[in-house]
Tab-separated table of C-alpha atoms and ligand atoms in Angstrom:
chain	number	residue	atom	x	y	z
A	1	MET	CA	36.835	50.850	138.761
A	2	LYS	CA	37.601	48.617	136.104
A	3	LYS	CA	40.961	46.510	137.194
A	4	LYS	CA	44.071	46.060	134.838
A	5	ILE	CA	44.556	43.252	133.204
A	6	ILE	CA	48.539	41.925	133.120
A	7	VAL	CA	49.161	39.007	131.150
A	8	GLN	CA	53.251	37.655	132.147
A	9	LYS	CA	54.614	34.241	130.174
A	10	PHE	CA	57.664	32.547	131.924
A	11	GLY	CA	60.039	30.750	130.015
A	12	GLY	CA	61.610	27.385	130.665
A	13	SER	CA	64.525	28.280	132.102
A	14	SER	CA	62.981	31.042	134.180
A	15	VAL	CA	60.855	27.525	136.172
A	16	ALA	CA	63.849	25.414	135.804
A	17	ASN	CA	63.309	23.616	138.982
A	18	VAL	CA	61.650	24.070	142.423
A	19	ASP	CA	63.561	27.088	143.879
A	20	ARG	CA	62.965	29.094	140.973
A	21	ILE	CA	59.535	28.458	140.473
A	22	LYS	CA	59.381	29.264	144.000
A	23	ALA	CA	61.266	32.571	142.965
A	24	VAL	CA	58.514	33.171	140.237
A	25	ALA	CA	55.493	32.529	142.556
A	26	LYS	CA	56.778	35.435	144.937
A	27	ARG	CA	57.108	37.660	141.575
A	28	ILE	CA	53.819	37.222	140.799
A	29	VAL	CA	52.296	37.453	144.470
A	30	GLU	CA	53.920	41.109	144.574
A	31	ARG	CA	52.810	42.216	141.407
A	32	LYS	CA	48.907	41.198	142.471
A	33	THR	CA	46.996	44.126	143.915
A	34	ALA	CA	43.395	44.570	144.422
A	35	ARG	CA	43.360	47.091	141.337
A	36	ASN	CA	44.495	44.214	138.951
A	37	HIS	CA	44.120	40.652	137.444
A	38	ILE	CA	47.026	38.498	136.376
A	39	VAL	CA	47.190	35.757	133.780
A	40	VAL	CA	50.122	33.923	134.114
A	41	VAL	CA	51.707	31.671	130.762
A	42	VAL	CA	53.852	28.716	131.668
A	43	SER	CA	56.747	26.899	129.711
A	44	ALA	CA	57.736	23.602	130.578
A	45	LEU	CA	60.477	23.175	133.128
A	46	GLY	CA	63.773	23.515	131.418
A	47	ASP	CA	64.595	21.188	128.587
A	48	THR	CA	61.945	19.379	129.313
A	49	THR	CA	60.187	19.397	126.119
A	50	ASP	CA	63.279	18.457	124.093
A	51	GLU	CA	63.585	15.666	126.453
A	52	LEU	CA	59.701	14.204	125.565
A	53	GLU	CA	60.879	14.628	122.098
A	54	LYS	CA	64.178	12.101	122.503
A	55	LEU	CA	61.778	9.959	124.116
A	56	ALA	CA	59.478	9.857	120.904
A	57	PHE	CA	62.092	9.258	118.802
A	58	GLN	CA	63.727	6.165	120.924
A	59	ILE	CA	60.239	4.802	119.563
A	60	THR	CA	60.289	5.900	116.132
A	61	LYS	CA	61.922	7.992	113.365
A	62	THR	CA	58.593	9.280	112.419
A	63	PRO	CA	56.305	9.119	115.335
A	64	PRO	CA	52.849	10.157	114.345
A	65	GLU	CA	52.168	13.801	114.938
A	66	ARG	CA	49.021	13.850	116.933
A	67	GLU	CA	50.786	11.773	119.506
A	68	MET	CA	53.752	13.734	119.115
A	69	ASP	CA	51.434	16.722	120.502
A	70	MET	CA	49.907	14.347	123.233
A	71	LEU	CA	53.499	13.841	124.851
A	72	MET	CA	54.708	17.197	124.126
A	73	SER	CA	52.237	19.472	125.853
A	74	THR	CA	52.505	17.445	129.023
A	75	GLY	CA	55.600	19.416	130.053
A	76	GLU	CA	53.382	22.587	130.434
A	77	GLN	CA	50.753	20.966	132.664
A	78	ILE	CA	53.481	20.204	135.260
A	79	SER	CA	54.856	23.508	135.280
A	80	CYS	CA	51.490	25.324	135.941
A	81	SER	CA	50.726	23.311	138.140
A	82	LEU	CA	53.370	23.954	140.291
A	83	LEU	CA	53.293	26.937	139.560
A	84	ALA	CA	49.620	27.664	140.979
A	85	MET	CA	50.682	25.140	144.024
A	86	ALA	CA	53.993	27.779	144.827
A	87	ILE	CA	51.655	30.493	144.668
A	88	LYS	CA	48.680	29.193	147.248
A	89	LYS	CA	51.448	28.232	149.447
A	90	LEU	CA	52.325	32.126	149.366
A	91	GLY	CA	48.916	32.758	150.629
A	92	LYS	CA	47.094	34.156	147.299
A	93	ALA	CA	44.158	32.442	145.188
A	94	ALA	CA	45.406	30.895	141.995
A	95	ILE	CA	44.084	28.456	139.936
A	96	SER	CA	45.508	26.449	136.729
A	97	PHE	CA	44.068	25.468	133.395
A	98	THR	CA	45.282	23.657	130.246
A	99	GLY	CA	45.069	24.958	126.741
A	100	LYS	CA	41.744	23.509	126.344
A	101	GLN	CA	40.135	24.280	129.413
A	102	VAL	CA	40.575	28.032	129.052
A	103	GLY	CA	39.474	27.259	125.419
A	104	ILE	CA	41.972	28.217	122.940
A	105	LYS	CA	40.808	26.226	119.598
A	106	THR	CA	43.038	25.805	116.974
A	107	ASP	CA	43.137	23.651	113.421
A	108	LYS	CA	44.205	20.130	112.883
A	109	SER	CA	47.701	20.983	111.827
A	110	HIS	CA	49.583	18.697	114.552
A	111	THR	CA	52.904	20.001	115.920
A	112	LYS	CA	52.327	23.624	114.417
A	113	ALA	CA	48.699	24.366	114.831
A	114	ARG	CA	47.305	27.798	114.388
A	115	ILE	CA	44.637	29.145	116.826
A	116	GLU	CA	41.523	29.841	115.345
A	117	THR	CA	39.770	31.013	118.723
A	118	ILE	CA	39.878	31.842	122.576
A	119	ASN	CA	36.604	31.752	124.558
A	120	GLY	CA	38.709	32.146	127.803
A	121	LYS	CA	35.725	31.767	129.982
A	122	CYS	CA	36.926	29.883	132.875
A	123	ILE	CA	39.592	32.925	133.161
A	124	ARG	CA	36.777	35.799	133.449
A	125	LYS	CA	35.228	32.987	136.063
A	126	ALA	CA	38.394	32.842	138.263
A	127	PHE	CA	38.928	36.896	138.493
A	128	ASP	CA	35.518	37.437	139.481
A	129	GLU	CA	37.210	34.893	142.186
A	130	ASN	CA	39.801	36.920	142.398
A	131	LYS	CA	42.344	34.060	141.866
A	132	ILE	CA	45.451	34.213	139.702
A	133	VAL	CA	45.478	32.075	136.652
A	134	ILE	CA	48.249	30.122	135.355
A	135	VAL	CA	47.451	28.961	131.526
A	136	ALA	CA	49.945	25.758	130.263
A	137	GLY	CA	51.326	27.768	127.194
A	138	TYR	CA	51.847	26.052	123.575
A	139	GLN	CA	48.770	23.991	123.323
A	140	GLY	CA	45.504	24.379	122.181
A	141	VAL	CA	42.604	21.895	121.545
A	142	THR	CA	40.714	21.080	117.973
A	143	ASP	CA	37.246	20.820	117.454
A	144	ASP	CA	37.401	16.978	117.650
A	145	ASN	CA	38.614	17.588	121.491
A	146	ASP	CA	42.369	16.468	120.085
A	147	ILE	CA	45.430	18.077	121.699
A	148	THR	CA	47.872	20.088	119.735
A	149	THR	CA	50.833	22.387	119.984
A	150	LEU	CA	51.294	25.747	118.729
A	151	GLY	CA	55.186	25.347	117.372
A	152	ARG	CA	58.608	25.238	119.279
A	153	GLY	CA	58.444	28.566	121.509
A	154	GLY	CA	54.561	28.461	121.354
A	155	SER	CA	54.113	29.710	125.057
A	156	ASP	CA	54.982	33.280	123.749
A	157	LEU	CA	52.275	32.834	121.333
A	158	THR	CA	50.141	31.607	123.961
A	159	ALA	CA	50.781	34.644	126.245
A	160	VAL	CA	50.391	37.081	123.112
A	161	ALA	CA	47.176	35.069	121.763
A	162	LEU	CA	45.543	35.811	125.432
A	163	ALA	CA	46.636	39.399	125.608
A	164	GLN	CA	44.524	40.230	122.419
A	165	ALA	CA	41.581	37.828	123.452
A	166	LEU	CA	41.042	39.426	127.058
A	167	ASN	CA	42.106	43.120	125.977
A	168	ALA	CA	44.688	43.030	128.326
A	169	ASP	CA	46.540	46.683	129.442
A	170	VAL	CA	49.959	44.654	129.436
A	171	CYS	CA	52.035	41.595	128.013
A	172	GLU	CA	55.284	40.679	129.848
A	173	ILE	CA	57.821	37.903	128.517
A	174	TYR	CA	60.104	36.730	131.577
A	175	THR	CA	63.051	34.472	130.087
A	176	ASP	CA	66.827	34.243	131.380
A	177	VAL	CA	68.163	37.426	129.523
A	178	LYS	CA	67.353	41.047	130.160
A	179	GLY	CA	65.485	41.620	126.877
A	180	ILE	CA	66.150	41.840	123.151
A	181	TYR	CA	70.443	42.006	122.123
A	182	THR	CA	71.699	43.027	118.924
A	183	THR	CA	72.703	39.466	119.075
A	184	ASP	CA	72.720	36.586	120.769
A	185	PRO	CA	74.801	37.386	124.071
A	186	ARG	CA	76.072	33.951	124.058
A	187	ILE	CA	77.696	34.233	121.131
A	188	VAL	CA	78.842	37.987	121.313
A	189	LYS	CA	79.645	39.195	125.209
A	190	GLU	CA	79.554	42.756	124.320
A	191	ALA	CA	75.908	42.808	122.942
A	192	LYS	CA	74.134	45.369	123.668
A	193	LYS	CA	70.596	45.066	125.008
A	194	ILE	CA	68.399	47.206	122.486
A	195	LYS	CA	65.546	49.905	124.732
A	196	THR	CA	62.858	49.691	121.732
A	197	ILE	CA	62.675	47.625	118.789
A	198	THR	CA	59.610	47.630	116.067
A	199	PHE	CA	57.141	44.509	115.080
A	200	ASP	CA	58.848	44.242	111.722
A	201	GLU	CA	62.279	44.061	113.085
A	202	MET	CA	61.201	41.817	115.820
A	203	LEU	CA	59.457	39.768	113.189
A	204	GLU	CA	62.905	39.673	110.928
A	205	MET	CA	65.195	38.529	113.473
A	206	ALA	CA	62.722	35.956	115.253
A	207	SER	CA	62.049	34.522	111.454
A	208	LEU	CA	65.989	34.906	110.776
A	209	GLY	CA	67.051	32.763	114.197
A	210	ALA	CA	67.085	34.792	117.062
A	211	GLN	CA	65.534	32.179	119.402
A	212	ILE	CA	64.575	34.740	122.063
A	213	MET	CA	60.976	34.979	120.711
A	214	GLN	CA	58.835	32.873	118.641
A	215	ALA	CA	58.320	34.606	115.380
A	216	ARG	CA	54.551	34.022	115.003
A	217	SER	CA	54.010	35.360	118.575
A	218	ILE	CA	55.318	38.396	116.926
A	219	GLU	CA	53.337	38.676	113.721
A	220	VAL	CA	50.053	38.242	116.171
A	221	ALA	CA	51.485	41.301	118.347
A	222	LYS	CA	51.692	43.091	114.952
A	223	ARG	CA	48.746	42.671	113.579
A	224	PHE	CA	46.573	43.415	116.948
A	225	ASN	CA	49.009	46.240	118.141
A	226	ILE	CA	49.947	44.546	121.581
A	227	PRO	CA	53.285	46.119	122.583
A	228	ILE	CA	55.641	43.262	124.648
A	229	HIS	CA	58.042	44.148	127.301
A	230	VAL	CA	60.560	40.737	127.327
A	231	ARG	CA	62.938	41.039	130.369
A	232	SER	CA	64.804	39.388	132.854
A	233	SER	CA	62.569	36.871	135.558
A	234	PHE	CA	65.692	37.169	137.464
A	235	SER	CA	66.503	41.119	137.952
A	236	LYS	CA	63.653	43.610	137.868
A	237	GLU	CA	65.513	45.835	135.371
A	238	GLU	CA	63.390	47.219	132.549
A	239	GLY	CA	63.891	45.145	129.292
A	240	THR	CA	62.943	45.864	125.967
A	241	MET	CA	59.902	47.094	124.187
A	242	ILE	CA	58.570	45.763	121.192
A	243	VAL	CA	55.953	48.210	119.616
A	244	LYS	CA	54.701	49.621	116.082
A	245	GLN	CA	56.930	52.614	115.257
A	246	SER	CA	60.153	53.741	117.313
A	247	GLN	CA	60.220	56.801	118.792
A	248	LYS	CA	63.723	57.645	117.076
A	249	LEU	CA	63.390	60.651	115.026
A	250	GLU	CA	66.073	58.750	112.535
A	251	GLU	CA	65.758	54.450	112.217
A	252	ILE	CA	68.769	52.880	113.025
A	253	SER	CA	70.702	51.570	110.428
A	254	ILE	CA	71.257	47.906	111.734
A	255	GLN	CA	69.428	47.009	114.679
A	256	GLY	CA	70.928	43.621	114.759
A	257	VAL	CA	72.888	40.369	113.700
A	258	THR	CA	71.013	36.896	113.541
A	259	SER	CA	72.437	33.407	112.462
A	260	SER	CA	70.695	30.280	111.659
A	261	LYS	CA	71.725	26.542	111.330
A	262	SER	CA	68.290	25.462	110.605
A	263	ASP	CA	68.406	25.177	106.931
A	264	ALA	CA	70.191	22.700	104.196
A	265	LYS	CA	71.164	23.533	100.802
A	266	ILE	CA	70.316	21.229	97.701
A	267	THR	CA	72.042	21.807	94.055
A	268	ILE	CA	70.074	20.218	90.900
A	269	CYS	CA	73.524	19.957	88.162
A	270	ALA	CA	73.506	20.497	84.753
A	271	VAL	CA	69.900	21.368	84.723
A	272	PRO	CA	68.994	21.928	80.754
A	273	ASN	CA	68.676	25.498	79.823
A	274	GLN	CA	64.958	26.012	78.704
A	275	THR	CA	62.057	28.124	79.321
A	276	GLY	CA	59.999	26.649	82.039
A	277	ILE	CA	62.533	24.412	83.161
A	278	ALA	CA	62.448	26.201	87.162
A	279	ALA	CA	58.787	26.305	87.205
A	280	LYS	CA	58.487	22.417	86.771
A	281	ILE	CA	61.526	22.082	89.340
A	282	PHE	CA	59.770	24.241	91.882
A	283	SER	CA	56.068	22.887	91.436
A	284	GLU	CA	57.306	19.283	92.432
A	285	ILE	CA	58.994	20.506	95.547
A	286	SER	CA	56.015	22.642	96.176
A	287	LYS	CA	54.009	19.446	95.877
A	288	ALA	CA	56.103	17.678	98.315
A	289	ASP	CA	54.771	20.284	100.999
A	290	VAL	CA	58.507	21.495	101.268
A	291	ASN	CA	58.775	25.470	101.911
A	292	VAL	CA	61.532	26.528	99.898
A	293	ASP	CA	63.834	29.417	100.859
A	294	ILE	CA	66.403	30.938	99.201
A	295	ILE	CA	67.172	29.998	95.105
A	296	VAL	CA	70.253	30.446	93.096
A	297	GLN	CA	70.333	29.678	89.260
A	298	ASN	CA	73.306	30.471	87.723
A	299	VAL	CA	73.414	32.682	84.290
A	300	SER	CA	74.818	29.930	81.635
A	301	HIS	CA	76.815	30.584	78.722
A	302	THR	CA	75.820	26.922	77.678
A	303	LYS	CA	72.900	24.581	77.474
A	304	HIS	CA	73.167	23.421	80.883
A	305	THR	CA	72.987	25.526	84.329
A	306	ASP	CA	73.179	24.593	88.242
A	307	ILE	CA	69.841	25.457	90.873
A	308	SER	CA	70.550	25.591	94.238
A	309	PHE	CA	67.997	26.473	96.987
A	310	THR	CA	67.634	26.301	100.576
A	311	VAL	CA	64.829	24.240	102.622
A	312	PRO	CA	63.865	23.681	106.515
A	313	LYS	CA	66.631	20.632	107.538
A	314	SER	CA	63.237	19.180	108.950
A	315	ASP	CA	61.650	18.851	104.937
A	316	PHE	CA	65.090	17.729	103.853
A	317	THR	CA	64.024	14.185	103.034
A	318	LYS	CA	61.100	14.971	101.401
A	319	ALA	CA	62.776	17.724	99.493
A	320	MET	CA	65.526	15.380	98.235
A	321	LYS	CA	63.236	12.850	97.180
A	322	ALA	CA	61.130	15.526	94.968
A	323	ALA	CA	64.554	16.943	93.611
A	324	ASN	CA	65.819	13.608	92.595
A	325	ILE	CA	62.370	12.908	90.797
A	326	ILE	CA	62.350	16.094	88.606
A	327	ALA	CA	66.163	15.714	88.150
A	328	LYS	CA	65.529	12.455	86.395
A	329	ARG	CA	62.136	13.682	84.442
A	330	ILE	CA	64.149	16.487	83.312
A	331	LYS	CA	67.390	14.908	82.272
A	332	ALA	CA	69.410	16.965	84.943
A	333	GLY	CA	72.603	15.597	86.392
A	334	ASN	CA	72.989	14.538	90.171
A	335	VAL	CA	71.533	16.016	93.009
A	336	THR	CA	73.932	17.410	95.604
A	337	GLN	CA	73.671	18.183	98.974
A	338	ASP	CA	74.579	20.600	102.277
A	339	LYS	CA	73.704	20.394	105.839
A	340	ASP	CA	76.395	22.404	107.039
A	341	ILE	CA	75.268	25.727	106.078
A	342	ALA	CA	74.551	28.516	108.262
A	343	ARG	CA	72.717	31.664	107.770
A	344	VAL	CA	73.756	34.899	108.701
A	345	SER	CA	71.719	38.097	108.668
A	346	ILE	CA	71.573	41.506	109.536
A	347	VAL	CA	68.243	43.408	110.540
A	348	GLY	CA	67.066	46.868	110.845
A	349	SER	CA	64.626	49.467	109.107
A	350	GLY	CA	67.181	51.903	108.594
A	351	MET	CA	68.486	49.619	105.416
A	352	ARG	CA	65.303	51.088	103.591
A	353	SER	CA	67.060	54.871	103.736
A	354	HIS	CA	70.831	53.856	103.849
A	355	HIS	CA	73.032	52.801	101.339
A	356	GLY	CA	76.426	50.764	101.374
A	357	ILE	CA	75.406	48.429	104.070
A	358	ALA	CA	75.411	45.220	101.755
A	359	ALA	CA	78.956	46.288	100.635
A	360	LYS	CA	79.912	46.997	104.266
A	361	MET	CA	78.120	43.131	105.098
A	362	PHE	CA	80.601	41.513	102.295
A	363	GLU	CA	83.501	43.651	103.282
A	364	ALA	CA	83.471	42.562	106.962
A	365	LEU	CA	82.785	38.610	106.034
A	366	ALA	CA	85.943	38.688	103.388
A	367	LYS	CA	88.019	40.221	106.205
A	368	ASN	CA	87.808	37.216	108.355
A	369	LYS	CA	88.036	34.977	105.485
A	370	VAL	CA	84.005	34.027	105.486
A	371	ASN	CA	82.960	32.683	102.000
A	372	ILE	CA	79.543	33.274	101.097
A	373	ASP	CA	77.619	30.784	99.611
A	374	MET	CA	74.198	32.178	98.674
A	375	ILE	CA	73.037	35.856	99.285
A	376	SER	CA	69.262	37.246	100.079
A	377	THR	CA	67.794	40.217	100.785
A	378	SER	CA	64.496	41.698	102.147
A	379	GLU	CA	63.117	45.535	102.480
A	380	ILE	CA	64.688	45.170	106.157
A	381	SER	CA	67.445	42.487	106.240
A	382	ILE	CA	70.360	40.981	104.361
A	383	SER	CA	71.143	37.292	104.408
A	384	CYS	CA	74.078	35.409	103.185
A	385	ILE	CA	74.518	31.608	103.681
A	386	ILE	CA	78.292	30.645	104.551
A	387	ASN	CA	80.082	27.408	106.031
A	388	SER	CA	78.084	26.669	109.569
A	389	LYS	CA	81.535	26.004	111.436
A	390	GLN	CA	81.996	30.115	110.450
A	391	ALA	CA	78.543	31.086	111.992
A	392	ASP	CA	80.231	32.467	115.003
A	393	LYS	CA	82.563	34.025	113.540
A	394	ALA	CA	80.453	35.718	111.291
A	395	VAL	CA	78.268	37.162	113.781
A	396	LYS	CA	80.846	38.151	115.474
A	397	ALA	CA	82.605	40.099	112.758
A	398	LEU	CA	79.385	41.681	111.769
A	399	HIS	CA	78.742	42.827	115.053
A	400	THR	CA	82.013	44.488	115.431
A	401	ALA	CA	81.422	46.147	111.784
A	402	PHE	CA	78.375	47.833	112.009
A	403	GLN	CA	79.686	48.979	115.807
A	404	LEU	CA	76.036	47.270	117.638
A	405	GLY	CA	78.228	47.178	121.172
A	406	LYS	CA	78.955	50.740	121.128
B	1	LIG	P1	62.703	30.655	127.341
B	1	LIG	O1	62.937	29.639	127.738
B	1	LIG	O2	62.488	31.865	128.457
B	1	LIG	O3	61.527	31.200	126.333
B	1	LIG	P2	64.816	30.953	125.162
B	1	LIG	O4	65.762	29.906	125.180
B	1	LIG	O5	63.475	30.276	123.938
B	1	LIG	O6	63.728	31.455	126.175
B	1	LIG	O7	65.037	32.485	124.792
B	1	LIG	C1	66.233	32.938	125.348
B	1	LIG	C2	67.435	32.727	124.726
B	1	LIG	O8	67.455	33.201	123.329
B	1	LIG	C3	68.555	33.396	125.313
B	1	LIG	O9	68.761	32.512	126.403
B	1	LIG	C4	69.336	33.859	124.379
B	1	LIG	O10	70.817	33.157	124.216
B	1	LIG	C5	68.937	33.525	122.976
B	1	LIG	N1	68.860	34.847	122.031
B	1	LIG	C6	69.049	34.328	120.212
B	1	LIG	N2	69.332	36.115	119.802
B	1	LIG	C7	69.007	36.634	120.918
B	1	LIG	C8	68.754	37.980	120.978
B	1	LIG	N3	68.900	38.696	119.680
B	1	LIG	N4	68.676	38.741	121.984
B	1	LIG	C9	68.188	37.905	123.321
B	1	LIG	N5	68.635	36.748	123.504
B	1	LIG	C10	68.892	36.185	122.594
B	2	LIG	N1	57.914	24.186	125.876
B	2	LIG	C1	57.959	24.303	124.428
B	2	LIG	C2	59.276	24.638	123.448
B	2	LIG	O1	59.861	24.332	124.484
B	2	LIG	C3	56.882	25.626	124.669
B	2	LIG	C4	57.750	27.072	124.977
B	2	LIG	O2	58.682	27.000	126.185
B	2	LIG	O3	57.492	28.049	124.431
B	2	LIG	O4	59.215	24.814	122.415
B	3	LIG	MG1	61.080	30.942	124.115
């Protein structure tokens, strides 16, 4: 009989210390039977990755990306070896592997590498020997044998990609909360666990700031239709299923609220109001390899107008430099900046068929004296840029207005 293949991923908080590693090992061993194979992907212990990053920045403000990947990938090598030891101590066969050992080949974009292929030969060999396989998450290797990492939160991607490569029957993400909630339970106590959510909704929530799953991992899950079960590593309760389509007869209008403080705003003042000027500005910004997100240009009744746009904080220096160069060239005014912004968003597929949702969102923010600076919409989300100090208040207000705690 063909054995079931189970992929499980345990996040940093689930393996934060030796006791937790032992508890995770026990849980894995209880799941292992003669009828299944188990592959476990682990993140680095607790806040290890953040601490490694801090060390690098104590040496230089601009650490070379190749060396950064050498450094940041070490956290997962510690946790996977310790977990393999803990499983062996419980009497089951186990073996740990790095990303390179399991043949996770990536492109060369250090710190945010894309997976190209996974050969998984050594995993299948370990299955033949009936071993539980532990894989270090978040890492791969280039054709030149350089270690790469898959972007922060990248162990989720390792798990989903392995589930695809091994044609797994189940992909489970174990974390420190009981599933996907209507909003971050750290911000809103009343947040409710969602039973099922679609790939599209989860992708939107993750891209708009819900830390719980790495957005890129959901893209892969969606492309290959790999259902994911997000659940707690501290309880046996069922978590949230991320699936292609919801079973509900009618789509829920709003599934969740998110917030993110990862962007900054740049404004080019007094831009000459002429055809082709926006093209000139944004081609200069894109030449600097910066991803622009929301853009607002006011209709002007005079000869000049202001153009504002948001960029990821990590690209801010590059973007400011490019904005200053182009502002001078087109004879615009000052370039101003605002790093104290937050983006609050509501997400839900039902938005396609319900109206009045934007109005309700703006009313809820107004009632709570939250000023909206910029607005952007997609088919299944609406986002507002506001002052970052008001982010938590805004999230609570929206969660209440859309009755998500009920
Ligand atoms: P792990 O270490 O397991 O990868 P993360 O810290 O990356 O865990 O993600 C889990 C955290 O995501 C939770 O502790 C929670 O505070 C946060 N989070 C943000 N938004 C949500 C949400 N909508 N639902 C659940 N958790 C969320
Ligand atoms: N340890 C890595 C990070 O903190 C990868 C992960 O946890 O998914 O980003
Ligand atoms: Mg994570």
